[in-house]
Structures are given as structure tokens and as C-alpha cells.
XYZ file of C-alpha atoms in Angstrom:
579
model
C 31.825 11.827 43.481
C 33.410 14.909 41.674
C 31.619 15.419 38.099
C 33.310 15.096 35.045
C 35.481 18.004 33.972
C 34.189 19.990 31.243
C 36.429 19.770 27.985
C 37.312 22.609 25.619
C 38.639 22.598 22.030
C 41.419 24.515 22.776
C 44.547 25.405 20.279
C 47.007 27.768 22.520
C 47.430 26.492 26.140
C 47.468 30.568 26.969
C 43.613 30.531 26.814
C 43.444 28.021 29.466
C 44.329 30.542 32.254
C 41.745 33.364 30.186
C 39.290 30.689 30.961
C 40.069 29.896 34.252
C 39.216 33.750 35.735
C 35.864 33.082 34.891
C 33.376 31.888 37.728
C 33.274 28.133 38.062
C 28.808 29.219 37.329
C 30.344 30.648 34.114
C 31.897 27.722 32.358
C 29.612 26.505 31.073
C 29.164 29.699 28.453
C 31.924 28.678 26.822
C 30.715 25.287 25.888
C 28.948 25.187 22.805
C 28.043 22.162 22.069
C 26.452 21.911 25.846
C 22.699 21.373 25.507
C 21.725 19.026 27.826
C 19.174 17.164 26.364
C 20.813 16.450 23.155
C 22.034 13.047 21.979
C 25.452 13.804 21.229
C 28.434 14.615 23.173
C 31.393 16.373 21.650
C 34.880 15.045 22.142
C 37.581 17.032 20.667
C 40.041 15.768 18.045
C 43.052 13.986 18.847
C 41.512 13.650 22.753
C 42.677 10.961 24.968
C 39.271 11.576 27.220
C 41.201 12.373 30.549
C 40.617 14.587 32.648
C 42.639 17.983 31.618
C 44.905 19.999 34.246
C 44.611 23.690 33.864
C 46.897 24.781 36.353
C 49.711 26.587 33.646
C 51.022 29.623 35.123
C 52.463 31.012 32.195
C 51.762 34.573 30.768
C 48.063 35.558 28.826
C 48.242 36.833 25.753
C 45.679 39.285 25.520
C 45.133 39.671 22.012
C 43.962 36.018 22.064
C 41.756 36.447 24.854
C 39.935 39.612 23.499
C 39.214 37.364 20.248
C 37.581 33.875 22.980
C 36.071 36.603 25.215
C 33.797 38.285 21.832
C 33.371 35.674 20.626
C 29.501 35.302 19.270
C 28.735 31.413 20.780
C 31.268 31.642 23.793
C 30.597 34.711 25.146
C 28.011 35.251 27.971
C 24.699 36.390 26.833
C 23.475 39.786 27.333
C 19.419 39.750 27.885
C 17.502 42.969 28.358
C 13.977 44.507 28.609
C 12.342 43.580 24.735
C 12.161 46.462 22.400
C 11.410 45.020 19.040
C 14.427 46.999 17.503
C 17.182 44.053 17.558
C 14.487 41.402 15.455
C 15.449 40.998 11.973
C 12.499 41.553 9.375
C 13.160 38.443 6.446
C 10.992 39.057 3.563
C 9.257 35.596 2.184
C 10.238 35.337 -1.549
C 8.996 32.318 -2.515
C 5.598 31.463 -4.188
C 4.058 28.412 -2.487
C 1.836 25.946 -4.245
C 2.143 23.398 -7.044
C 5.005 23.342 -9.291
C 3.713 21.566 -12.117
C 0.460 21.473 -13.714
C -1.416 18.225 -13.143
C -5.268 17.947 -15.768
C -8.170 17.789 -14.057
C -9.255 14.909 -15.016
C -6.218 12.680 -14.364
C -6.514 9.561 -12.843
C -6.144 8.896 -9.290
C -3.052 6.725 -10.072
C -1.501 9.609 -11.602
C -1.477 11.607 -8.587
C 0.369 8.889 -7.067
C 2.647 8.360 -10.112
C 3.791 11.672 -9.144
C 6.010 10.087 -6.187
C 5.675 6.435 -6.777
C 7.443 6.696 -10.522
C 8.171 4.109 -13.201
C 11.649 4.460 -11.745
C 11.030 3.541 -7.897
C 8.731 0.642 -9.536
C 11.489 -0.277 -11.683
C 13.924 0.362 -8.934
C 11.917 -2.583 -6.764
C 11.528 -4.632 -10.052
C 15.536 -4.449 -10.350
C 16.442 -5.274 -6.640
C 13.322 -7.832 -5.644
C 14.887 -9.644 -8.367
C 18.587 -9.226 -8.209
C 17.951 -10.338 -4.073
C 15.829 -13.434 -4.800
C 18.701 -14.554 -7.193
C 21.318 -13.775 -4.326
C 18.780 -15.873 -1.760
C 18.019 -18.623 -3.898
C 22.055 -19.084 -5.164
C 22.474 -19.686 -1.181
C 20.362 -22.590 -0.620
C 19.643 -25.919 -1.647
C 15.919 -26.433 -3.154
C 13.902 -29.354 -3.282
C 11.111 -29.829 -5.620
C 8.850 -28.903 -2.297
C 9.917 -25.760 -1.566
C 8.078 -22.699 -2.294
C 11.006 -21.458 -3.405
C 11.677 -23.339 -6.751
C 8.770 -21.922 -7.996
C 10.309 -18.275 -7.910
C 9.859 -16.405 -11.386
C 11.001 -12.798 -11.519
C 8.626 -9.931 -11.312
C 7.412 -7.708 -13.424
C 6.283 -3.441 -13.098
C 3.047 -5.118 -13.621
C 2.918 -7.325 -10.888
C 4.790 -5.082 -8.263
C 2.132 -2.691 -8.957
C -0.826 -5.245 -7.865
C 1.413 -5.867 -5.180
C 1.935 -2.943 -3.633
C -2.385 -2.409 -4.461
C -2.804 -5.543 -2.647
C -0.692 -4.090 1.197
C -2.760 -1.268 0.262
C -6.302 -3.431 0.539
C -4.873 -5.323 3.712
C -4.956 -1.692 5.282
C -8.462 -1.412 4.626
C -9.592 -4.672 5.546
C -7.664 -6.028 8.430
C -7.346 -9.875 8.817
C -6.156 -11.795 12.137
C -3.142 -13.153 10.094
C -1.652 -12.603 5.935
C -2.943 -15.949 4.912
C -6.731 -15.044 5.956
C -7.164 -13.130 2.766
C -6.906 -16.094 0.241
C -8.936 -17.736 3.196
C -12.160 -20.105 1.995
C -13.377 -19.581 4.979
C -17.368 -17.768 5.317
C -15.914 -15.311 7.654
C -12.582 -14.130 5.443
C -13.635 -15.215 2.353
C -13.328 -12.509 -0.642
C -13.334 -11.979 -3.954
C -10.013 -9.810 -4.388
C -6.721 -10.898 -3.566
C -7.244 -14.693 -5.212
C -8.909 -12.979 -8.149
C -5.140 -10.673 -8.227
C -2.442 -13.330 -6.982
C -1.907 -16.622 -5.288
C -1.426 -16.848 -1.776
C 2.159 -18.076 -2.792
C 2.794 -15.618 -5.196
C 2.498 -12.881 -2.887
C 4.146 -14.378 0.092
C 7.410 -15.164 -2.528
C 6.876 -11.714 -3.603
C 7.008 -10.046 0.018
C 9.781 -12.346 0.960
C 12.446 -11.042 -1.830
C 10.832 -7.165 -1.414
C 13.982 -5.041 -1.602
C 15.541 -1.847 -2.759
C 19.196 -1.967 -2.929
C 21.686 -4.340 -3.506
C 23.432 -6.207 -0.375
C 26.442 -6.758 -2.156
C 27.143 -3.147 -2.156
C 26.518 -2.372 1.477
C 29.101 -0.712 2.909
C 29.157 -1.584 7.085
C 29.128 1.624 8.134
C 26.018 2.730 6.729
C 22.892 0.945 9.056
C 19.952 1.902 6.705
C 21.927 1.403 3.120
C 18.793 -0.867 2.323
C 16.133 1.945 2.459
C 18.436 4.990 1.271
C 18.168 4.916 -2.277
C 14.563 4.649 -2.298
C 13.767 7.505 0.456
C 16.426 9.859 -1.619
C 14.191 9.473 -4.677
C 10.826 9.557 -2.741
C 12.219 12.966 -0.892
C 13.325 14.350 -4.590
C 10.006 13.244 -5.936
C 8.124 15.028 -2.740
C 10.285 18.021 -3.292
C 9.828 19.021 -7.248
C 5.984 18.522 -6.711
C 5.085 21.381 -4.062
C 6.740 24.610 -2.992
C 6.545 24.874 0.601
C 4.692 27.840 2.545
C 6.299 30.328 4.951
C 5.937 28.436 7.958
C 7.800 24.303 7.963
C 7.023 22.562 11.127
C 10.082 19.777 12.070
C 9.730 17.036 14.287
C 9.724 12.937 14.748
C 7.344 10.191 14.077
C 7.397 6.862 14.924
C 7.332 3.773 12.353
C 6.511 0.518 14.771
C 9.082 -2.137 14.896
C 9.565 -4.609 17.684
C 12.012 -6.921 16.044
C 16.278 -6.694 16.768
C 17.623 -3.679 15.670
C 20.408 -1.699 16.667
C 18.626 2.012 16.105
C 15.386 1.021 17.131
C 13.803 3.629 19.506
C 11.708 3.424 23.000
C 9.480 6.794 23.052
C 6.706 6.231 25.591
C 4.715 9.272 24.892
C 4.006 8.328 21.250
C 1.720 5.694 20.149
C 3.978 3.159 18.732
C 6.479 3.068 21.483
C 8.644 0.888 20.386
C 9.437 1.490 16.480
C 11.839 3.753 13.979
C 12.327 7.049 14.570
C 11.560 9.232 11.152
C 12.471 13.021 11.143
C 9.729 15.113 9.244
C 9.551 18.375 7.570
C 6.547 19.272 6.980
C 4.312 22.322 5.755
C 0.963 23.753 7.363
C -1.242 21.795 5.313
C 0.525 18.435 6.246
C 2.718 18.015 2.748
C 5.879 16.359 3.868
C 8.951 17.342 2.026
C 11.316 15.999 3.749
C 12.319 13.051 5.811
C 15.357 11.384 7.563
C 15.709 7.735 9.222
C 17.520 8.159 12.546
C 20.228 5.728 12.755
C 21.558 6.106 16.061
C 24.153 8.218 18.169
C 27.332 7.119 15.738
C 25.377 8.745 12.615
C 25.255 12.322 13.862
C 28.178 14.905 13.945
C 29.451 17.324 16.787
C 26.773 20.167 16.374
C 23.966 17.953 18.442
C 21.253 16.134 17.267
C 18.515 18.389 17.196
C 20.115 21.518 15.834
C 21.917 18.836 13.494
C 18.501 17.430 11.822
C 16.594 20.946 11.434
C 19.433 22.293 9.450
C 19.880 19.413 7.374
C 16.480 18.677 6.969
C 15.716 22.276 5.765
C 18.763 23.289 3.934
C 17.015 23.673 0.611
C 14.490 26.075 2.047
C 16.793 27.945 4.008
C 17.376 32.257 2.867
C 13.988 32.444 1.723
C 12.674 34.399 4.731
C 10.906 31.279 5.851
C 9.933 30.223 9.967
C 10.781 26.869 11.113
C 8.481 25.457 14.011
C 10.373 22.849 16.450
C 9.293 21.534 19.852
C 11.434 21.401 22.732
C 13.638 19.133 21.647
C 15.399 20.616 19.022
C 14.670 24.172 19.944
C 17.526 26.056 21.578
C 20.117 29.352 21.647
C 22.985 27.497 18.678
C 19.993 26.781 16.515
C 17.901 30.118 16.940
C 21.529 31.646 16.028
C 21.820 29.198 12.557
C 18.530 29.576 11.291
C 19.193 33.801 11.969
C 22.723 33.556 9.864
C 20.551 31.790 7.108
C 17.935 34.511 6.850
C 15.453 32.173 8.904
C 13.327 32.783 12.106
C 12.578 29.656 14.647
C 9.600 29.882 16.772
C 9.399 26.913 19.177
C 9.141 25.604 23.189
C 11.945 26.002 24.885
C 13.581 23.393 27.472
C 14.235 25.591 30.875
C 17.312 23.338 31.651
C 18.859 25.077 28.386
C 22.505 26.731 28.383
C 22.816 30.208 28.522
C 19.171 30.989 28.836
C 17.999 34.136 31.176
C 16.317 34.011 34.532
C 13.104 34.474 32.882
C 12.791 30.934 32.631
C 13.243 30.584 36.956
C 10.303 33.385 37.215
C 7.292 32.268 39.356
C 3.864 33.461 37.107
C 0.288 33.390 38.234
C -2.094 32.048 35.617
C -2.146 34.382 32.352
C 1.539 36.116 33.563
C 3.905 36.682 31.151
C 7.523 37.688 31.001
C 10.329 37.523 28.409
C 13.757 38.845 27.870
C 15.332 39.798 24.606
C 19.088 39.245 23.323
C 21.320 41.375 20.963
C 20.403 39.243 17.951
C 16.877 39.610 18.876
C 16.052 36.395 19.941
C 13.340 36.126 22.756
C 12.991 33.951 25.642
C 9.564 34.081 27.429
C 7.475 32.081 29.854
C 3.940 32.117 30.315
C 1.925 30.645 32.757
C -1.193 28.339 31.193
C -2.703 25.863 33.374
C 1.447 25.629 33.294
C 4.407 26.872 32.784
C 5.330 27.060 29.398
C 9.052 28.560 27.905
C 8.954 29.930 23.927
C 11.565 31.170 22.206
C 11.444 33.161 18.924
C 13.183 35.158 16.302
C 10.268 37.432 15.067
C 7.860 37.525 17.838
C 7.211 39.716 21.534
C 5.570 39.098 24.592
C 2.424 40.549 22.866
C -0.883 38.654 24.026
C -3.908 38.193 21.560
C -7.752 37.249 21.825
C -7.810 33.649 20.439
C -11.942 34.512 19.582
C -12.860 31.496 22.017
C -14.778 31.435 25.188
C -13.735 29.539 28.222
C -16.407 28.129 30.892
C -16.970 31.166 32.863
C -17.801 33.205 29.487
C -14.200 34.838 29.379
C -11.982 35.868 26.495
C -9.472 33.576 25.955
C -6.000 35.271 25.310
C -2.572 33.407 24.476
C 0.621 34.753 23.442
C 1.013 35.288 19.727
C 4.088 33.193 19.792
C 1.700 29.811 20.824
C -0.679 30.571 18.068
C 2.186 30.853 15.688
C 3.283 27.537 17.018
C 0.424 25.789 16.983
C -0.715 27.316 13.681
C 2.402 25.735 12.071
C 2.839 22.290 14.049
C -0.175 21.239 13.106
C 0.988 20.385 9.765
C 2.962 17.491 10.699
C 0.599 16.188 12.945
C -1.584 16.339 10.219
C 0.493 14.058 8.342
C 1.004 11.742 11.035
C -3.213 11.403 11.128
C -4.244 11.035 8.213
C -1.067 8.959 7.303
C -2.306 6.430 10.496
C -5.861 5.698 9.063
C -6.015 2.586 7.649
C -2.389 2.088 7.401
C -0.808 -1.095 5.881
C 2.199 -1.081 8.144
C 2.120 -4.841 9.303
C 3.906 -7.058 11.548
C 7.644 -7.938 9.924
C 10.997 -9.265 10.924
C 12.531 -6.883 8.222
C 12.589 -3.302 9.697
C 13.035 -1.992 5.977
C 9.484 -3.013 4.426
C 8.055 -1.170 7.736
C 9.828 1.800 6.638
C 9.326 1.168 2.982
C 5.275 0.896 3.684
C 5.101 3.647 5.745
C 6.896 5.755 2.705
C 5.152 4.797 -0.196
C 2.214 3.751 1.157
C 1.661 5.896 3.852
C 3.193 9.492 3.291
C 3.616 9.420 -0.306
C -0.006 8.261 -0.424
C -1.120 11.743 2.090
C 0.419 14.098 0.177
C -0.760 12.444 -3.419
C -3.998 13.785 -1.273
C -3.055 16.486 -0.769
C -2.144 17.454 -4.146
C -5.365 16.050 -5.660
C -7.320 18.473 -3.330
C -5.426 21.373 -4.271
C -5.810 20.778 -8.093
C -9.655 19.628 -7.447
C -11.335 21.869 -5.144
C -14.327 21.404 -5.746
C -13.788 17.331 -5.530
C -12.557 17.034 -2.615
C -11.651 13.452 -1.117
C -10.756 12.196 2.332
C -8.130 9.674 3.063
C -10.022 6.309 3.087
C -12.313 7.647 -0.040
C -8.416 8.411 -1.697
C -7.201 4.974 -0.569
C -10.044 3.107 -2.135
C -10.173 4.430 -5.507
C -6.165 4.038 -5.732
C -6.730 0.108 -4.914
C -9.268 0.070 -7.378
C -7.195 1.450 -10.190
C -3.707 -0.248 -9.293
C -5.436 -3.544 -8.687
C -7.500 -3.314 -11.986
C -10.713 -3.550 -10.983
C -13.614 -1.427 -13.500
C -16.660 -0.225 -11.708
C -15.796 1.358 -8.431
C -18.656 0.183 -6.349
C -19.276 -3.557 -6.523
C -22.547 -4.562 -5.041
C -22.260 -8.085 -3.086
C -23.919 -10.169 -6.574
C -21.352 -8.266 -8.912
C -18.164 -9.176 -6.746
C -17.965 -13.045 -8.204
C -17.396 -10.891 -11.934
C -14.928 -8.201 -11.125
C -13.531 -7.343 -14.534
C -9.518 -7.746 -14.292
C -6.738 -6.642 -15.909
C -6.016 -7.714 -19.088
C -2.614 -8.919 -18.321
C -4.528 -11.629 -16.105
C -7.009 -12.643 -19.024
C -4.681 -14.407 -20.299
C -5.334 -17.411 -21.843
C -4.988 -20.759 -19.941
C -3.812 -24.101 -20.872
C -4.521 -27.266 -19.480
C -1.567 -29.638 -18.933
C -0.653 -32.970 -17.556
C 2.336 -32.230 -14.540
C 5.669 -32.823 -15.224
C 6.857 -33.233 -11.574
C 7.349 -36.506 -9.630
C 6.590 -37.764 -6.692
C 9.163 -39.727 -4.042
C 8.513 -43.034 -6.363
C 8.991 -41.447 -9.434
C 5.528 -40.940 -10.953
C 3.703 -38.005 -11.899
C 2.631 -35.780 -8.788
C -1.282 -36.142 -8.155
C -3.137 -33.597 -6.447
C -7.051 -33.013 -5.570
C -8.396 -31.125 -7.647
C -9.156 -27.488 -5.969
C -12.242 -26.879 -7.337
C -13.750 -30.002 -6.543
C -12.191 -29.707 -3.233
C -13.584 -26.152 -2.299
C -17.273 -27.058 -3.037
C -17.485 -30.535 -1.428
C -15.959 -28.767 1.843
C -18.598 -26.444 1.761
C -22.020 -29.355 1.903
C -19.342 -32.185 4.222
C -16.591 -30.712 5.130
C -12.790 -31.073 4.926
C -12.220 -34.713 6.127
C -15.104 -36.186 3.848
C -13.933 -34.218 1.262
C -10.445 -35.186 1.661
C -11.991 -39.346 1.006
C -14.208 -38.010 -1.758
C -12.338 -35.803 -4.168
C -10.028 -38.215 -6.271
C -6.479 -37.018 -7.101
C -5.255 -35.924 -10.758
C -2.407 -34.959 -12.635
C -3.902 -31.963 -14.917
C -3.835 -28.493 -13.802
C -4.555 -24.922 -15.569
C -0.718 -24.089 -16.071
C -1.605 -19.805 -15.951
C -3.315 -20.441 -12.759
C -1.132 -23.157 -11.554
C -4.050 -25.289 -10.069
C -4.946 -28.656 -10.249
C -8.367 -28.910 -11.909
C -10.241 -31.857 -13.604
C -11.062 -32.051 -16.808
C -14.768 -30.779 -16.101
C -13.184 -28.082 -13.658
C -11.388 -26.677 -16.100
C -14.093 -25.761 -18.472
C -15.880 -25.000 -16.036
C -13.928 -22.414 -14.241
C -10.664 -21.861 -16.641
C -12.171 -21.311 -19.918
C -14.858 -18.280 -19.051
């Protein structure tokens, strides 16, 4: 079967035959948007996608050939011997570090106030809200339902909230419903003493961050945008990058129906939502992108589409971006150069326009490279394989690493693979530290996976990181971090509870609030007041007979604590209520 012909954005049918002298094994020079492992394919305006017929005899003007021929991203690349005298020199003018000044004895919430502001709290205040009106205004309630019992949240309470996915992280439960468990084997003494088990479930359910109403249909991830444009602002204003940014993809796992959801089996979620990252050396993130599919990228290609967006604001600072085969190629090298930028990164040997460097057979420790005009250089260097680099500022030089292999020799790499791996180890960084503990649970709404992994998962590393920066000589690791934050947003005074001291955790004092005990004003199916067991009763007679004596033992009544919502008996209630 004949392949596809190649199509050209052409604007004077006189070029056609200009293009046709070339060798059939030169086309594909002239394509630039040809990189064959990229996402997108470009389609010229106004094309009907048939097959074009070059076969017009008519005369060449040669004025507009001389202008395709020279051409900088059509015309065939020129790769010599490397001299070092075509590499531009960018000087780094930018002063990395903190950009505010944070005391030293602030609070480990502040730290994470710095990204997760009043206004994103507010934000989810404003939308859980606004959505469990919208919900609720669609269906028809009984007295039964967990529903009619919605009343809308407070910053307060989304605060807890958002402590409380932060606990399940650190202690993981078979299912959501084992935490308010009585059980001996799940039984605890935090997220009762916070919210009911219906509270938090209502809570979770109406968890948003934008309004449906106003969702246009061609944007897929309108329900996480306006949070992960503040969070990026917010991750942006804290921390000025280093020289060296490291971009590439991680992985948020989702298994549920989704039109963008991604199948990558070399990662460790394979299934999930792919998240473009730019991140620094020390594993800051500041910046981040939710890919949405094939339809939501333009005709440059994906991969030299994301690093330039992703880095615009750091571009002509005479910074390096680090990329991994995937996005590195010849177009992008060129970009980044035209924005005062170098790219250093692994190099796919099926790439267009690439010299026959990449072909060359190496023995182990060989090296070759050729260089370009522009002073990009293409090398290959044989490890235990093959590897192809390309870079802006580098040579072919080899270095002593300082290491010793097995047989007590020097180990020597290319400077260009320390560079690399000096700088991608930022992001994967992140990705660690963001993966221990994480409270990234099973859902049928791909947003709060996203939303989790954001503000409770990146925001959370580089509140870290920030902390450890402005307190050297205090330095905390990530589960250390995590539990002093879930001690603080939860409320909890006295940091470590010994096993007697859990029963009298000291709370809040928006949850000391005083309680009342009331008669019920609902009614059951034959119109009388609603009787329940009372819970406390309930809890300890299940304990000494179990659940089906104590279901024939405990007598029904119609009081309960109404700021606990619990039925209780008169001696319960003083008991437990009034402490």
C-alpha cells in the first residue's frame, strides 16, 4: 500500500515544482512539524485532506525559491566536526531563592497558607456550596436521605476537611467508612472527635471548584482550571527558580470513564491523568498543566508545545531546560535558542533532520557527536547502551564522575548526562516525596484526584521545601511535615499524644460549642416522633454482648444532643455532652 503523501503549507503553486527537484530522501526537510513521535499532526488551513498532485509544469520563480530553499526550519541541516565556536554563551540574570520573607517561627500552617490561601479556601467554600444547591434543586428528598440534612460549609470546616484526606494518607483504612469505625481494629480517636461520618461523606460529595453552569463544552477540565491557575500563581510568586528547570509528565491515577485519561505502562500508575511539570533542581514545582487530549494542543506538536508554554515566564533569562526524549528535538532546541535558552536532553534517533551520528556503531565508552550552525549538538554514546543527547551549551567532552565501578575503574560519562541527570532529578524529586503517604483515593470524579494531588500533594512538597530553606537548621522530612500540618489544621494541642491522652485531645474551639439537648421534631411513617437507640448506650453494650443483644437491650428515645446530632438518653447526655 503506497504511504500517505506528505502535505505542505504552501501559498504559490510555483514552489511546488522547487520542491519537487529535491530527492524523494529529502522531503521530509521541509516538513516542520514532522517529529514522529509527537501527538499531533498538522493539517493545513482550508485542506480538504486529499491527496495533492504536484505535477504543474509551469515556470519557477526563483526569487521565491531562494527565500523556501534558506529558509532556517526547511532547509537541510548542515552538521560538521564540533568546534565550540557556533554555541551561544547566555548569561543567568536571575537571583534564585525565596521571594518573600517568611519568620522563623511561623507556624507550619503558614507555610502552607502560602499556596493553599484564604482565597482557594474561600474559592471551595463558594463552589462546594453553590454545587450542592444546584444537586439538591435536581432531586426529590425524603426525610431519609442524607441529603436533607445538607447545611453549607464554612472556611472552618473545609479546613478540617481537607486535614482530615490529609490523616487518611497517613493511616490507610480498607474502605472511607473504617475511620468513624467502632470497631477494635479501626477504632480512633480523630476523625469522630473532628466530623461525622455523614458530614464528611456530604462534604466530599458536593467538593467542587467552579461553577457547572458556566462550563463552556469545549473546555474538558473547566472544573479544575480555576483552582490550578491560582495554585500555579501562588507556586510562582513564592520561589525564583534556579538556572537549570527540568520538564516532564507525571501521572495522577484514575481508572474511572474519561475521555483524556492516559495508558503509560512504564510509570507506576498506569492508568491515570497525565500532569505536565516544571520543576527546579531541588524538586519546587512551578508549574503545571493537565493534558486534555489531542484536540487541546495546536500545530507546533505536543512536546515542543508544553515546554514553551510551560516555561514562558522563565524564558530570556539565560536559563537550561532539561527534557527527556519525548519532548526533546531540532524545532525545540531552535525555540528555546531564539529565547536566549539552552536545552540539554535525550534525543529520539528516529528524529527529523538529525545527522548520521545517531546510525554510528560505538563500543562501550565511544563517543561521537556532530555540531550544527546554531551550535546545537547531537551525540551518542555508548553505556551499557546506546544513548543520543542533544544540547545547546555542551561538547563531546567526557568527565570523571569520582565513582568506582567493580573492577576498581574510574567511572567517566559525558558532561552532557551529568548535566541531565543533575537537573532531572528535581522533578523526580517531586514526584517522591509527593507519593509518600499520599491521600489520592479511589473516586468516580477525576477532578478531586487532581484536586488532592494539587493541594495536598505538590502544594504540600514544596510548602517543604520552603520551610527547609527558611529553617536550616530544622529541617523536616515529608511524613514529619505531613503530621504536624494535620495536627494544626485539625486542631489538635500537644503534638504527641500518648495512647491514655488520645480519649482528651483538646479541640478547636469552634467545636466546644455548647450543646443542647432536644426532643426530635421528625416523624416517623405513622406520624409520631422518630425514636432512635441511643448511641452511647448502644456502643458500650456492643462491646460486653454484642450487636444483636444490644439491638433487644438498648430502648429507643426521642432526645438527642442537637450540636452533635446524636440520639442520647437523658443520663448519656450528661454523661458524655456536657464535659
Amino acid at each position: 500500500m503506497n504511504s500517505r503523501a506528505k502535505r505542505f503549507k504552501i501559498g504559490d503553486e510555483n514552489v511546488v515544482r522547487g520542491l519537487l527537484e529535491e530527492s524523494e530522501s529529502d522531503l521530509s526537510s521541509f516538513s516542520e512539524f514532522d517529529d514522529t513521535d509527537e501527538d499531533d499532526t498538522y493539517m493545513p488551513p482550508n485542506s480538504s485532506g486529499d491527496n495533492q498532485s504536484f505535477n504543474d509544469s509551469s515556470d519557477i520563480d526563483e526569487n521565491t525559491l531562494e527565500v523556501v530553499n534558506n529558509h532556517p526550519k526547511t532547509s537541510k541541516q548542515t552538521w560538521n566536526d564540533i568546534t565550540n565556536q557556533n554555541q551561544k554563551n547566555f548569561l543567568f540574570e536571575k537571583n534564585p531563592g525565596l521571594k518573600i520573607e517568611i519568620p522563623h517561627n511561623a507556624t507550619i500552617w503558614t507555610y502552607l497558607n502560602l499556596f493553599i490561601t484564604d482565597e482557594i479556601i474561600n474559592l471551595m467554600v463558594v463552589e462546594t456550596n453553590k454545587n450542592a444547591d444546584q444537586v439538591l434543586s435536581k432531586h426529590r428528598l425524603t426525610k431519609a436521605s442524607r441529603f436533607s440534612k445538607w447545611v453549607p460549609t464554612n472556611d472552618v470546616e473545609i479546613k478540617q476537611f481537607l486535614g482530615l484526606l490529609m490523616w487518611m494518607g497517613l493511616v490507610q483504612m480498607p474502605s472511607l467508612k473504617d475511620y468513624w469505625s467502632v470497631k477494635m481494629l479501626y477504632k480512633n480517636c480523630v476523625a469522630k472527635n473532628i466530623m461525622s461520618r455523614n458530614r464528611f461523606e456530604l462534604i466530599l460529595r458536593f467538593w467542587h471548584f467552579a461553577d457547572n453552569d458556566q462550563a463552556p463544552e469545549s473546555d474538558r477540565i473547566f472544573k479544575i482550571r480555576n483552582l490550578i491557575t491560582k495554585m500555579v500563581h501562588n507556586f510562582q510568586n513564592i520561589m525564583e527558580p534556579e538556572e537549570m528547570m527540568a520538564v516532564d509528565e507525571t501521572m495522577v491515577p484514575f481508572r474511572g470513564r474519561l475521555k483524556f485519561k492516559q495508558y503509560i505502562p512504564g510509570k507506576a500508575h498506569k492508568y491515570g491523568i497525565k500532569l505536565f511539570k516544571l520543576c527546579g533542581v531541588n524538586g519546587y514545582t512551578y508549574n503545571m498543566e493537565v493534558y486534555a487530549g489531542k484536540s487541546q494542543t495546536d500545530g507546533r506538536g505536543l512536546g515542543c508545545r508544553v515546554v514553551v508554554d510551560l516555561s514562558f515566564r522563565y524564558l530570556n533569562c539565560g536559563r537550561t531546560i532539561i527534557t527527556d526524549n519525548f519532548y526533546t528535538s531540532l524545532n525545540l532546541a531552535n525555540e528555546l535558542l531564539e529565547k536566549n535558552t539552552h536545552l540539554i536532553g535525550t534525543l529520539r534517533s528516529n528524529r527529523v533532520k538529525l545527522p548520521d551520528v545517531t546510525k554510528a556503531k560505538l563500543q562501550p565508552g565511544q563517543i561521537v557527536g556532530k555540531e550544527n550552525s546554531n551550535g546545537i549538538v547531537v551525540a551518542k554514546w555508548r553505556d551499557k547502551r546506546d544513548v543520543t543527547m542533544l544540547s545547546t551549551r555542551h561538547d563531546i567532552s567526557m568527565i570523571d564522575t569520582g565513582k568506582k565501578n567493580r573492577k576498581n575503574e574510574s567511572i567517566v560519562k559525558p558532561k552532557i548526562i551529568i548535566d541531565y541527570n543533575a537537573g532531572k532529578a528535581g522533578i523526580d524529586l517531586s514526584d517522591q516525596l509527593s507519593s509518600y503517604s499520599s491521600p489520592v483515593r479511589k473516586s468516580i470524579r477525576w477532578y478531586h484526584n487532581v484536586a488532592t494531588e494539587v493541594l495536598l500533594g505538590t502544594a504540600v512538597v514544596n510548602a517543604l521545601i520552603v520551610y527547609n530553606l527558611n529553617t536550616p537548621q530544622n529541617k523536616l522530612k515529608i511524613t514529619q511535615f505531613r503530621e504536624l500540618l494535620i495536627n494544626e489544621m485539625l486542631g489538635f494541642i500537644g503534638f504527641n499524644q500518648s495512647e491514655q491522652d488520645q480519649t482528651s485531645l483538646v479541640l478547636p474551639k469552634t467545636r466546644r460549642a455548647k450543646h443542647v439537648f432536644i426532643q426530635t421534631t421528625l416523624k416517623c411513617n405513622r406520624n409520631r416522633k422518630l425514636r432512635k437507640r441511643c448511641a452511647h448506650c448502644y456502643n458500650e453494650k456492643t462491646t460486653t454482648v454484642g450487636s444483636v443483644q444490644a439491638c433487644k437491650d438498648v430502648k429507643r428515645v426521642t432526645t438527642l444532643c442537637e450540636t452533635c446530632d446524636v440520639y442520647t438518653c437523658a443520663d448519656c447526655f450528661v454523661k458524655h455532652h456536657t464535659k
